[in-house]
Coordinates of C-alpha atoms in Angstrom, one line a residue:
X298 CA 0.0 0.0 0.1
X299 CA 1.5 3.3 -1.0
X300 CA 1.6 5.8 1.8
X301 CA 0.5 9.5 1.4
X302 CA 0.3 12.3 3.8
X303 CA -3.5 11.6 3.9
X304 CA -4.2 7.9 3.4
X305 CA -7.1 6.8 1.4
X306 CA -8.8 3.6 3.4
X307 CA -11.1 1.1 1.9
X308 CA -14.1 0.8 4.3
X309 CA -15.0 -2.7 3.5
X310 CA -11.3 -3.9 4.0
X311 CA -11.0 -2.0 7.3
X312 CA -14.2 -3.6 8.6
X313 CA -12.9 -7.1 7.6
X314 CA -9.8 -6.5 9.6
X315 CA -7.3 -5.9 6.8
X316 CA -3.9 -5.2 8.4
X317 CA -2.7 -2.6 6.1
X318 CA -5.8 -0.7 6.3
X319 CA -5.7 -0.9 10.3
X320 CA -2.2 0.4 10.2
X321 CA -2.9 3.4 7.8
X322 CA -5.9 4.2 9.8
X323 CA -4.1 4.3 13.1
X324 CA -1.3 6.3 11.7
X325 CA -3.7 8.9 10.2
X326 CA -5.7 9.1 13.4
X327 CA -2.7 9.5 15.6
X328 CA -0.9 11.7 13.3
X329 CA -2.4 14.1 10.5
X330 CA -5.9 13.6 11.8
X331 CA -7.4 13.2 8.5
X332 CA -8.1 10.3 6.0
X333 CA -10.4 9.6 3.1
X334 CA -12.6 6.5 2.6
X335 CA -13.9 4.6 -0.1
X336 CA -15.9 1.5 -0.8
X337 CA -18.6 2.4 1.8
X338 CA -22.2 1.5 1.9
X339 CA -23.3 4.8 0.9
X340 CA -23.5 5.1 -2.9
X341 CA -22.4 8.0 -4.9
X342 CA -26.0 8.5 -6.1
X343 CA -27.0 9.1 -2.4
X344 CA -24.4 11.8 -2.1
X345 CA -25.4 13.4 -5.3
X346 CA -29.0 13.3 -4.5
X347 CA -28.4 15.2 -1.2
X348 CA -26.2 17.6 -2.8
X349 CA -28.7 18.3 -5.4
X350 CA -31.2 19.0 -2.6
X351 CA -29.0 21.3 -0.7
X352 CA -28.1 23.1 -4.1
X353 CA -31.9 23.5 -4.8
X354 CA -32.6 25.0 -1.4
X355 CA -29.5 27.6 -1.4
X356 CA -30.7 28.7 -4.8
X357 CA -33.9 29.9 -3.3
X358 CA -34.5 33.4 -2.6
X359 CA -33.5 34.6 0.8
X360 CA -37.3 35.4 2.0
X361 CA -37.9 31.7 1.4
X362 CA -35.1 30.5 3.3
X363 CA -35.8 33.0 6.0
X364 CA -38.9 30.7 7.1
X365 CA -36.4 28.4 8.7
X366 CA -33.7 30.9 9.8
X367 CA -32.0 29.6 12.8
X368 CA -31.3 33.2 14.1
X369 CA -34.9 33.1 15.2
X370 CA -34.4 30.1 17.5
X371 CA -32.4 29.3 20.7
X372 CA -31.0 26.2 18.8
X373 CA -28.9 25.2 15.8
X374 CA -31.4 23.7 13.3
X375 CA -32.3 25.3 10.1
X376 CA -30.6 27.8 7.6
X377 CA -27.8 29.9 8.6
X378 CA -27.1 33.0 6.4
X379 CA -23.9 34.3 5.4
X380 CA -22.3 35.6 8.7
X381 CA -24.2 33.4 10.7
X382 CA -21.2 31.5 12.1
X383 CA -17.8 32.8 13.3
X384 CA -15.5 29.7 14.0
X385 CA -12.3 32.0 14.6
X386 CA -12.7 34.9 16.8
X387 CA -9.7 36.5 15.1
X388 CA -11.3 36.3 11.8
X389 CA -14.7 37.9 10.3
X390 CA -17.9 35.7 10.3
X391 CA -17.7 33.0 7.7
X392 CA -19.5 34.1 4.4
X393 CA -20.8 30.7 3.6
X394 CA -24.5 29.7 4.1
X395 CA -25.5 26.3 5.8
X396 CA -28.4 24.3 6.7
X397 CA -28.4 22.0 9.9
X398 CA -30.6 19.2 10.8
X399 CA -30.3 16.4 13.5
X400 CA -31.9 13.5 15.3
X401 CA -35.6 13.8 15.7
X402 CA -37.1 12.8 19.1
X403 CA -40.8 12.2 19.8
X404 CA -42.5 15.3 21.0
X405 CA -43.2 14.1 24.3
X406 CA -39.6 13.0 25.1
X407 CA -38.0 15.3 27.9
X408 CA -34.9 15.4 26.1
X409 CA -36.5 17.4 23.2
X410 CA -36.3 20.2 25.6
X411 CA -32.6 20.3 25.1
X412 CA -31.1 22.6 22.4
X413 CA -28.9 19.7 21.2
X414 CA -32.1 17.7 20.3
X415 CA -34.1 20.7 19.2
X416 CA -36.8 20.2 16.6
X417 CA -35.9 20.4 13.0
X418 CA -36.8 23.4 11.1
X419 CA -37.9 22.3 7.5
X420 CA -38.5 24.6 4.5
X421 CA -41.6 24.6 2.5
X422 CA -39.4 24.1 -0.5
X423 CA -37.9 22.6 -2.4
X424 CA -40.0 19.4 -2.9
X425 CA -38.7 16.1 -1.3
X426 CA -35.9 18.3 0.6
X427 CA -36.9 16.9 4.1
X428 CA -37.3 13.1 2.8
X429 CA -33.8 13.2 1.1
X430 CA -32.1 14.5 4.1
X431 CA -33.6 12.3 6.5
X432 CA -32.8 9.4 4.4
X433 CA -29.2 10.5 4.1
X434 CA -29.0 11.1 7.8
X435 CA -30.0 7.6 8.5
X436 CA -27.5 6.0 6.3
X437 CA -24.6 8.1 7.3
X438 CA -25.4 7.9 11.0
X439 CA -25.3 4.0 10.8
X440 CA -22.0 4.0 8.6
X441 CA -20.2 6.6 10.9
X442 CA -20.9 4.5 14.0
X443 CA -19.3 1.4 12.4
X444 CA -16.5 3.4 11.0
X445 CA -15.8 5.0 14.4
X446 CA -15.7 1.7 16.2
X447 CA -13.4 0.2 13.4
X448 CA -11.0 3.4 14.1
X449 CA -11.1 2.8 17.8
X450 CA -10.3 -0.8 17.3
X451 CA -7.4 0.0 14.8
X452 CA -6.0 2.6 17.1
X453 CA -6.3 0.4 20.2
X454 CA -7.5 3.4 22.2
X455 CA -10.5 1.7 23.9
X456 CA -13.2 -0.8 23.7
X457 CA -15.3 -0.4 20.5
X458 CA -18.4 -1.7 22.3
X459 CA -18.0 0.9 25.0
X460 CA -18.1 3.6 22.3
X461 CA -20.8 2.0 20.4
X462 CA -22.9 2.1 23.5
X463 CA -22.7 5.9 23.8
X464 CA -24.4 6.6 20.3
X465 CA -28.0 5.4 20.5
X466 CA -29.2 9.0 20.8
X467 CA -26.5 10.8 19.1
X468 CA -26.3 14.4 19.0
X469 CA -25.2 14.0 15.2
X470 CA -25.8 17.0 13.0
X471 CA -26.1 16.9 9.4
X472 CA -25.0 20.1 7.6
X473 CA -25.1 21.5 4.1
X474 CA -22.5 24.0 3.5
X475 CA -22.7 26.6 0.3
X476 CA -19.6 28.3 -0.6
X477 CA -20.1 31.0 -3.0
X478 CA -17.4 32.1 -5.2
X479 CA -15.0 34.2 -3.1
X480 CA -16.3 37.8 -3.0
X481 CA -14.3 40.7 -4.5
X482 CA -14.5 42.5 -1.3
X483 CA -12.9 39.6 0.8
X484 CA -9.7 40.3 2.8
X485 CA -7.3 38.5 4.8
X486 CA -9.6 37.8 7.5
X487 CA -12.5 36.5 5.3
X488 CA -13.0 33.0 4.7
X489 CA -15.7 30.6 3.5
X490 CA -15.0 28.9 6.9
X491 CA -12.0 30.0 8.9
X492 CA -9.3 28.0 10.6
X493 CA -10.9 25.6 13.2
X494 CA -11.0 22.2 14.8
X495 CA -14.2 20.3 14.8
X496 CA -16.1 20.1 18.0
X497 CA -17.3 16.6 18.3
X498 CA -16.1 13.1 17.6
X499 CA -15.9 12.1 13.9
X500 CA -16.8 14.3 10.8
X501 CA -17.9 12.5 7.8
X502 CA -17.6 14.8 4.8
X503 CA -18.9 14.5 1.4
X504 CA -17.9 17.1 -1.3
X505 CA -18.6 17.8 -4.8
X506 CA -15.2 16.9 -5.7
X507 CA -14.1 20.6 -6.1
X508 CA -11.0 21.8 -4.2
X509 CA -11.2 24.3 -1.2
X510 CA -10.7 22.2 1.8
X511 CA -7.2 22.8 3.4
X512 CA -5.8 20.8 6.2
X513 CA -2.9 22.3 8.6
X514 CA 0.2 20.2 8.5
X515 CA 1.8 19.4 11.9
X516 CA 4.9 21.2 11.0
X517 CA 3.1 24.4 9.4
X518 CA 1.7 24.9 6.0
X519 CA -1.5 23.6 4.4
X520 CA -2.5 20.2 2.5
X521 CA -5.2 20.8 0.0
X522 CA -7.8 17.8 0.1
X523 CA -10.9 16.9 -1.8
X524 CA -12.9 13.7 -2.5
X525 CA -15.2 12.7 -5.3
X526 CA -19.0 11.9 -4.5
X527 CA -19.2 8.4 -3.2
X528 CA -15.7 8.8 -1.2
X529 CA -15.6 10.7 2.1
X530 CA -13.1 12.8 3.9
X531 CA -12.9 11.9 7.6
X532 CA -11.5 14.0 10.4
X533 CA -11.6 14.0 14.2
X534 CA -12.9 16.5 16.6
X535 CA -11.9 17.9 19.9
X536 CA -14.4 15.7 21.9
X537 CA -12.7 12.4 20.5
X538 CA -9.1 13.9 21.3
X539 CA -10.2 14.4 24.9
X540 CA -12.0 11.1 25.1
X541 CA -9.0 9.2 24.0
X542 CA -6.4 11.2 26.2
X543 CA -4.9 12.9 23.0
X544 CA -4.2 9.7 21.3
X545 CA -6.6 10.5 18.3
X546 CA -6.0 14.1 17.0
X547 CA -8.3 16.9 16.1
X548 CA -6.5 18.9 13.5
X549 CA -7.1 22.4 12.3
X550 CA -8.5 23.1 8.7
X551 CA -10.2 25.8 6.7
X552 CA -11.9 26.9 3.5
X553 CA -10.2 29.9 2.2
X554 CA -12.9 30.5 -0.4
X555 CA -12.7 28.9 -3.9
X556 CA -13.1 30.8 -7.2
X557 CA -16.2 28.7 -7.7
X558 CA -19.5 27.7 -6.1
X559 CA -18.9 24.7 -4.0
X560 CA -21.2 22.4 -2.0
X561 CA -20.0 20.2 1.0
X562 CA -22.0 18.1 3.3
X563 CA -20.4 17.2 6.7
X564 CA -22.0 14.9 9.3
X565 CA -20.8 15.8 12.5
X566 CA -21.1 12.5 14.4
X567 CA -21.4 13.1 18.3
X568 CA -22.4 10.9 21.0
X569 CA -25.3 11.0 23.4
X570 CA -25.9 14.1 25.3
X571 CA -24.8 12.5 28.7
X572 CA -21.8 10.6 27.5
X573 CA -18.6 11.3 29.5
X574 CA -16.0 12.2 27.3
X575 CA -13.3 12.9 29.6
X576 CA -10.1 10.8 29.6
X577 CA -10.1 7.7 31.9
X578 CA -9.4 8.9 35.4
X579 CA -10.2 12.5 34.9
X580 CA -13.3 14.5 36.1
X581 CA -16.4 13.9 34.1
X582 CA -17.2 16.0 31.0
X583 CA -20.7 15.6 29.4
X584 CA -20.6 15.7 25.7
X585 CA -23.4 18.2 25.9
X586 CA -21.6 20.6 27.9
X587 CA -18.7 20.6 25.6
X588 CA -20.7 20.9 22.6
X589 CA -23.0 23.7 23.9
X590 CA -20.1 25.6 25.1
X591 CA -18.3 25.6 21.5
X592 CA -21.8 26.3 19.8
X593 CA -22.4 29.4 22.0
X594 CA -19.0 30.6 20.9
X595 CA -19.5 29.9 17.2
X596 CA -23.1 30.6 16.2
X597 CA -23.5 34.3 16.1
X598 CA -27.3 34.3 17.2
X599 CA -26.3 32.2 20.3
X600 CA -23.3 34.1 21.2
X601 CA -25.6 37.3 21.2
X602 CA -28.2 35.5 23.4

């Protein structure tokens, strides 16, 4: 297997226990903090369908998208306009748009009162938008759990069964990002999304295949990274780095802003709200507390609340 800075992993082979795949996965998780995966249970058509749904939504007039504007809520479900998120306090708010949805609980479930399980806000158009996103969410959360457990096993950082047990009500968030062509007015503090680390455990990122994402090297500098529909970029978040005592790395990354429109679809795969994500032997840290703190720092409407 030819080594690269960011290895490509065959998911089926990894699940089957292939030694080369396990070794490459462990090296990436403990090193660069990124990898790509192919040969997954999720078809390229499913990825193209969800991207087409997001593209149709983002093409709507602003007044139609405003019906599900998350700035009107105390949570992070629905549409985020340009400037709705600021991941780096030293940069300007990100100029991308996005749409977030997550796990839907029964209306009488007491956990639905928590912002991390808030009801989704669905637009009236485009037709079929809700159904396509729900189906993709179901497929990707199932795969993300299997992948996370395989990575935990490959890196030998814990018992995969222990981790699996913490994701039966995941705070998983599916997002569609729309990056417009980099504006003429953009300066050195303006980004599609500024430099940041993800907040949760594992991110399963689908892209339209176009460039834009850049991964920070450990020694400095940036690595451009993309994957065609049907393959996925995987990276790890702050929560998993804490949970594994730093054995799995959360790596900073950014989208400077392409010279063309770009769609990306990350699934931020996070555990149940009450999962203890502190390293073994350390005082407990509830997953929801870490996630809520980071959301409050990032979403402009929550930071102002």
